[in-house]
Amino acid sequence: MRYTVHDFEIAARAELDPVYADFIAGGARDEITVRANEAAFGRLQLLPRVLRGSAERELGISLFGHRASLPILISPTAFHKLVDPEGELATARAAAAAGVIMIVSMASTVAVGQVADAVRAAGDDVPRWFQLYIQPDLEITEALVRRATDAGCSALVVTVDSPVLGAGERNRRNGFHDLPPGLRCENLVDLRDGERGHVRQIAMSPELNWEHVDWLRGITSLPILLKGVLHPEDARLAVRHGVDGLLLSNHGGRQLDTVPATLELLPEILAAVEGRVPVVLDGGVRRGTDVVKALALGASAVGIGRPVMWALAEGGEKGVRRLLELLRDELDDTLALCGASGLADLTPDLVRVPTWGPVPGPAPTPGADRRFGGVVA
Ligand SMILES: Cc1cc2nc3c(=O)[nH]c(=O)nc-3n(C[C@H](O)[C@H](O)[C@H](O)COP(=O)(O)O)c2cc1C
Ligand SMILES: CC(C)CC(=O)C(=O)O
């Protein structure tokens, strides 16, 4: 039985090739930001209200006019077939069954069109979004946007934190640079004649700039979210350039190491956008309490990356379904314990930075019995 998100990781690691486990778990350089993301949630405290709950709690959200049953999105992760033979098909079916928005990675090992067909065939109609690395060759970018649009994706998540590929030193040590034979980045196949869907086709370009965002804005009417904006000034610029939302993300600590935890940046980013666009946060979300903290501080939703890969590796579609159920239950339970009848009741006063410290005053009498308050002289 898997009782926590962490249990999925333990179970997955027992079965997975350690090279693939490292690919999932790893981050850039010293992985300081990887650890910071989770630690930031642990440092914040919840301060619940009492005697004001309700028998049932509303967990649904609406983003860009689309409903989802949970404020938890599946952040884009590459290469699902590395860990499960059905790959993104399994993830997408599980997401749709749970009513959760999945952001399909541009580097998926099942084509986004096929993912959409599988979900439709299962009779579910939950929005899917597509993650895009803008390619310096704009024709290629346009072709990718067309593929996503034709597949019925209802938003584009444009990753902007990757002017160069993050330095995943675990992958370097393991010699993991490529998909194994038989697996391809299916969205990249035949974008130009004869292109075979090689990972190296993805150009990470340091020459991208805001004009590329303007260009993208001009070729699509889909909502555009930027993923990886961390500086408040860039958040302001994003709004000015007509972006519809932000996915506040440090790529799970896989790009620039030592950037702050996303949770710590949330208040500044929210202040910068002044409520004009929704802000979704990912990085280190592992518990229902984490979801509540991010939403109470003002995030519109959160995303999860690694937990989905672990659950997929552990149990395929069923694994991801169980993961989402688990998080749903934890979220519902946390809301109840906070005296909230729905997400709308999550307000910043429910979250505190710890103020606890040594109580100033006289030192305890040596040898005094501390158990019954007989300490203070
Ligand atoms: C194995 C793996 C693959 C990823 N692939 C992508 C990707 O293709 N595109 C992207 O924008 N982000 C990618 N990310 C980053 C995630 O979208 C997300 O920002 C991050 O995983 C969130 O942190 P978490 O793993 O702590 O939940 C990847 C992350 C992991 C762990
Ligand atoms: C480089 C991509 C193919 C995948 C990615 O963004 C990641 O592994 O973090």
XYZ file of C-alpha atoms and ligand atoms in Angstrom:
417
model
C 0.000 0.000 0.000
C 1.241 3.479 -0.862
C 0.324 5.902 1.914
C 2.373 8.898 0.873
C 3.830 10.428 -2.274
C 7.232 9.411 -0.960
C 6.154 5.748 -0.890
C 5.781 5.854 -4.680
C 9.381 6.966 -5.020
C 10.633 4.188 -2.758
C 8.634 1.573 -4.658
C 9.660 2.918 -8.056
C 13.337 2.973 -7.141
C 13.168 -0.704 -6.208
C 12.226 -1.523 -9.808
C 13.803 1.176 -11.938
C 17.153 1.213 -13.656
C 19.168 3.492 -11.308
C 20.243 5.575 -14.313
C 16.598 6.449 -15.009
C 15.913 7.000 -11.306
C 18.788 9.477 -11.289
C 17.379 11.208 -14.368
C 14.097 11.727 -12.519
C 15.429 12.629 -9.088
C 18.376 14.685 -10.238
C 18.820 18.394 -10.552
C 21.482 20.805 -11.705
C 24.944 20.951 -10.117
C 24.791 20.526 -6.319
C 20.994 20.137 -6.349
C 20.657 22.858 -3.725
C 17.461 24.150 -5.320
C 16.004 20.648 -5.588
C 16.220 20.360 -1.819
C 15.179 23.958 -1.227
C 11.830 23.470 -2.984
C 10.646 20.781 -0.586
C 12.270 22.344 2.463
C 10.445 25.644 1.908
C 7.082 23.932 2.360
C 8.307 22.318 5.570
C 9.346 25.669 7.000
C 5.943 27.295 6.625
C 3.330 26.680 9.272
C -0.437 26.366 8.968
C -2.670 28.203 11.430
C -6.131 26.661 11.131
C -9.542 28.134 11.890
C -12.002 26.059 13.928
C -15.773 25.587 14.114
C -16.493 26.767 10.616
C -16.102 23.778 8.291
C -18.597 21.974 6.085
C -19.430 18.341 5.411
C -18.083 18.489 1.859
C -15.341 20.578 0.405
C -15.088 22.120 -3.028
C -11.764 21.233 -4.642
C -12.401 22.244 -8.244
C -10.803 25.130 -10.094
C -11.378 26.999 -13.300
C -8.433 28.165 -15.389
C -8.896 30.030 -18.664
C -12.562 29.042 -18.587
C -11.869 25.315 -18.194
C -12.858 23.321 -15.148
C -10.578 20.850 -13.434
C -11.495 18.782 -10.409
C -8.307 19.569 -8.469
C -5.964 22.537 -8.138
C -3.127 20.144 -8.984
C -1.735 20.012 -12.516
C 0.626 17.481 -13.981
C 3.711 19.514 -14.817
C 5.425 18.632 -18.066
C 7.983 15.855 -17.748
C 9.844 14.290 -20.643
C 10.216 10.645 -21.591
C 7.386 8.781 -19.814
C 8.121 5.640 -21.828
C 11.431 5.385 -20.025
C 9.514 4.177 -17.001
C 6.337 2.632 -18.421
C 5.646 0.974 -21.775
C 2.499 3.056 -22.328
C 4.247 6.237 -21.332
C 2.250 9.450 -21.661
C -0.875 7.500 -22.692
C -1.030 6.012 -19.217
C -0.397 9.352 -17.527
C -2.994 11.106 -19.651
C -5.670 8.488 -18.997
C -5.055 8.711 -15.261
C -5.146 12.511 -15.363
C -8.375 12.536 -17.352
C -10.019 10.007 -15.041
C -9.146 12.238 -12.086
C -10.254 15.385 -13.917
C -6.755 16.812 -13.685
C -5.016 18.999 -16.286
C -1.953 17.365 -17.806
C 0.725 19.474 -19.454
C 2.184 17.290 -22.168
C 5.926 17.810 -22.587
C 7.243 18.756 -25.997
C 9.709 15.910 -25.335
C 6.993 13.309 -24.787
C 7.555 9.782 -26.030
C 3.947 9.583 -27.301
C 2.818 12.218 -29.794
C 0.470 14.807 -28.322
C -2.168 13.918 -30.943
C -2.131 10.306 -29.844
C -2.404 11.327 -26.209
C -5.506 13.362 -27.084
C -7.069 10.454 -29.035
C -6.563 8.070 -26.128
C -8.204 10.417 -23.665
C -11.141 11.088 -25.975
C -11.575 7.349 -26.553
C -11.857 6.895 -22.789
C -14.741 9.391 -22.862
C -13.081 11.979 -20.686
C -12.968 15.616 -21.576
C -10.420 17.349 -19.426
C -8.245 20.118 -20.849
C -4.719 19.246 -21.882
C -1.981 21.808 -22.230
C 1.203 21.611 -24.268
C 4.685 22.582 -23.099
C 6.838 24.245 -25.708
C 10.481 25.206 -25.996
C 10.408 28.008 -28.563
C 12.766 26.926 -31.315
C 14.991 29.506 -32.976
C 13.716 28.094 -36.262
C 10.273 29.676 -36.104
C 8.825 27.403 -38.769
C 9.570 24.459 -36.523
C 7.979 26.249 -33.577
C 4.914 27.020 -35.656
C 4.626 23.387 -36.710
C 4.783 22.318 -33.060
C 2.086 24.812 -32.094
C -0.053 23.459 -34.940
C 0.400 19.890 -33.704
C -0.626 20.910 -30.193
C -3.602 22.918 -31.443
C -4.763 20.094 -33.719
C -4.560 17.769 -30.735
C -7.032 20.004 -28.907
C -4.588 21.416 -26.376
C -6.153 24.400 -24.708
C -3.069 26.298 -23.521
C 0.625 26.585 -24.295
C 3.172 26.469 -21.502
C 6.331 28.045 -22.819
C 9.440 27.090 -20.886
C 11.788 30.063 -20.747
C 14.340 28.995 -18.150
C 16.434 26.923 -20.533
C 18.712 29.107 -22.657
C 21.069 26.156 -22.266
C 20.413 22.669 -20.977
C 20.689 22.368 -17.190
C 23.805 20.672 -15.898
C 22.484 17.383 -14.601
C 25.677 15.964 -13.221
C 24.092 12.648 -12.320
C 23.234 12.156 -16.002
C 26.768 13.092 -16.992
C 28.287 10.596 -14.584
C 25.857 7.929 -15.738
C 26.469 8.683 -19.415
C 22.731 9.244 -19.893
C 22.407 11.607 -22.839
C 19.911 9.887 -25.068
C 16.755 7.858 -25.184
C 17.357 4.120 -25.528
C 16.750 2.501 -28.939
C 13.057 2.314 -29.839
C 12.039 5.491 -27.988
C 11.710 8.870 -29.673
C 10.512 12.377 -28.961
C 7.395 11.752 -31.026
C 6.337 15.393 -31.337
C 9.563 16.079 -33.182
C 9.255 13.340 -35.774
C 9.128 14.684 -39.338
C 8.906 18.317 -38.348
C 11.354 18.622 -41.205
C 11.666 15.875 -43.778
C 13.306 12.821 -42.337
C 13.698 14.088 -38.760
C 13.623 11.117 -36.478
C 12.532 12.527 -33.133
C 15.963 12.774 -31.623
C 16.322 14.558 -28.253
C 19.129 16.615 -29.760
C 16.648 18.190 -32.173
C 15.441 20.329 -29.255
C 17.391 23.556 -29.533
C 17.953 25.326 -26.229
C 18.739 28.821 -27.396
C 20.264 31.683 -25.402
C 19.198 34.027 -28.186
C 15.488 33.906 -27.445
C 13.993 37.185 -26.249
C 10.671 38.926 -25.629
C 10.149 39.442 -29.345
C 9.777 35.684 -29.663
C 6.999 35.795 -27.082
C 5.327 38.603 -29.071
C 5.680 36.545 -32.233
C 4.118 33.514 -30.532
C 1.303 35.705 -29.204
C 0.632 36.694 -32.810
C 0.395 33.172 -34.254
C -1.907 31.556 -31.694
C -5.067 32.434 -29.846
C -4.397 29.811 -27.174
C -3.639 31.114 -23.684
C 0.122 31.343 -23.182
C 1.748 30.698 -19.808
C 5.442 31.311 -19.280
C 7.178 28.621 -17.247
C 10.350 29.552 -15.433
C 10.032 33.297 -14.839
C 11.628 33.886 -11.424
C 12.529 37.579 -11.328
C 9.634 39.917 -10.450
C 10.752 42.300 -13.185
C 10.349 39.500 -15.746
C 6.913 38.740 -14.308
C 5.942 42.376 -14.979
C 7.370 42.127 -18.488
C 5.436 38.928 -19.115
C 2.171 40.663 -18.298
C 3.131 43.600 -20.512
C 3.811 41.209 -23.371
C 0.290 39.811 -23.195
C 1.047 36.525 -21.486
C -2.042 34.894 -19.940
C -0.448 33.208 -16.949
C 2.746 32.165 -15.219
C 3.893 28.757 -14.154
C 6.247 29.806 -11.379
C 8.866 27.094 -11.613
C 12.586 26.584 -11.205
C 12.298 23.442 -13.324
C 12.411 21.356 -10.148
C 15.973 22.604 -9.577
C 17.132 21.237 -12.937
C 18.253 24.472 -14.578
C 20.116 27.154 -12.593
C 21.148 25.753 -9.230
C 20.883 27.883 -6.067
C 17.855 29.870 -7.234
C 15.267 30.250 -4.442
C 12.517 27.776 -3.763
C 9.471 28.681 -5.840
C 7.338 28.942 -2.704
C 9.626 31.656 -1.370
C 9.275 33.627 -4.591
C 5.508 33.342 -4.745
C 4.619 36.504 -2.776
C 6.991 38.645 -4.854
C 5.747 37.266 -8.148
C 2.126 37.738 -7.107
C 2.867 41.314 -6.104
C 4.520 41.913 -9.478
C 1.592 40.637 -11.564
C -0.975 42.440 -9.367
C -3.693 39.857 -9.961
C -3.724 40.393 -13.720
C -2.834 36.791 -14.569
C -3.072 33.514 -12.666
C 0.098 32.102 -11.150
C 0.524 28.342 -10.895
C 3.467 27.084 -8.819
C 5.516 23.911 -9.122
C 8.551 22.542 -7.313
C 8.560 20.362 -4.212
C 4.801 19.828 -3.861
C 4.476 16.465 -2.093
C 1.602 16.841 0.375
C -1.925 18.160 0.647
C -0.555 20.660 3.156
C 1.857 21.926 0.467
C -1.038 22.531 -1.916
C -2.933 24.409 0.786
C 0.062 26.593 1.638
C 0.660 27.584 -1.999
C -3.020 28.334 -2.594
C -3.417 30.206 0.673
C -0.543 32.456 -0.379
C -2.289 33.171 -3.670
C -1.290 30.533 -6.239
C -4.176 29.525 -8.512
C -2.986 25.921 -8.609
C 0.153 23.838 -8.211
C 1.995 21.426 -10.483
C 3.698 18.140 -9.678
C 6.605 16.700 -11.672
C 8.649 13.920 -10.089
C 5.783 12.348 -8.102
C 4.031 11.543 -11.377
C 7.132 9.897 -12.823
C 7.570 7.773 -9.684
C 3.907 6.746 -9.662
C 4.009 5.909 -13.368
C 7.132 3.812 -12.845
C 5.602 2.058 -9.873
C 2.177 1.239 -11.254
C 1.566 2.689 -14.728
C -1.851 4.285 -15.239
C -3.113 2.771 -11.976
C -0.135 4.172 -10.134
C -0.810 7.703 -11.343
C -4.505 7.315 -10.513
C -3.625 6.270 -6.975
C -1.191 9.142 -6.626
C -3.847 11.652 -7.627
C -6.398 10.056 -5.288
C -3.896 10.213 -2.465
C -3.202 13.886 -3.051
C -6.904 14.566 -3.393
C -7.568 12.909 -0.028
C -4.712 14.762 1.645
C -5.901 18.062 0.236
C -9.480 17.438 1.341
C -8.334 16.395 4.797
C -6.130 19.490 5.145
C -8.982 21.771 4.113
C -11.220 20.167 6.727
C -8.570 20.576 9.399
C -8.105 24.228 8.408
C -11.827 24.919 8.756
C -12.148 25.556 5.031
C -15.186 24.503 3.034
C -13.403 25.024 -0.228
C -10.375 26.507 -1.906
C -11.950 29.960 -1.698
C -11.496 29.848 2.083
C -7.731 29.564 1.755
C -6.421 32.947 2.765
C -2.884 34.099 3.624
C -3.678 34.350 7.357
C -3.729 30.526 7.448
C -0.007 30.442 6.714
C 2.785 31.655 8.966
C 6.513 31.902 8.904
C 7.616 30.485 12.262
C 8.206 33.099 14.890
C 9.087 30.625 17.601
C 12.405 31.053 19.336
C 13.898 30.858 22.819
C 11.572 32.660 25.221
C 13.416 35.673 26.602
C 13.550 35.738 30.376
C 15.496 34.347 33.278
C 17.474 31.165 32.753
C 15.829 28.030 34.202
C 16.997 27.073 37.667
C 19.468 24.218 37.299
C 17.904 20.941 38.328
C 14.362 22.352 38.457
C 11.618 19.990 37.390
C 10.666 21.100 33.875
C 7.717 18.772 33.508
C 5.151 20.723 35.510
C 6.137 24.211 34.564
C 8.323 24.531 37.617
C 11.138 25.972 35.574
C 10.911 29.698 35.765
C 12.492 31.241 38.807
C 12.138 13.850 -15.206
C 11.757 15.275 -15.442
C 11.566 15.714 -16.743
C 11.183 17.044 -16.966
N 10.920 17.442 -18.246
C 10.511 18.709 -18.468
C 10.179 19.129 -19.785
O 10.232 18.357 -20.734
N 9.794 20.418 -19.958
C 9.710 21.305 -18.897
O 9.362 22.465 -19.101
N 9.979 20.911 -17.645
C 10.374 19.654 -17.410
N 10.626 19.249 -16.129
C 10.346 20.162 -14.984
C 8.901 19.968 -14.479
O 7.993 20.483 -15.407
C 8.627 20.694 -13.164
O 8.950 22.046 -13.290
C 9.358 20.116 -11.951
O 9.499 18.718 -12.040
C 8.577 20.473 -10.690
O 9.234 20.057 -9.555
P 8.921 18.682 -8.773
O 9.535 17.597 -9.598
O 9.607 18.901 -7.483
O 7.433 18.527 -8.640
C 11.031 17.939 -15.881
C 11.241 17.476 -14.583
C 11.597 16.159 -14.357
C 11.794 15.695 -12.939
C 15.640 18.569 -21.654
C 14.235 18.079 -21.795
C 14.165 17.046 -22.872
C 13.683 17.539 -20.535
C 13.737 18.493 -19.372
O 13.324 19.612 -19.433
C 14.277 18.010 -18.122
O 14.703 16.842 -18.059
O 14.304 18.776 -17.151
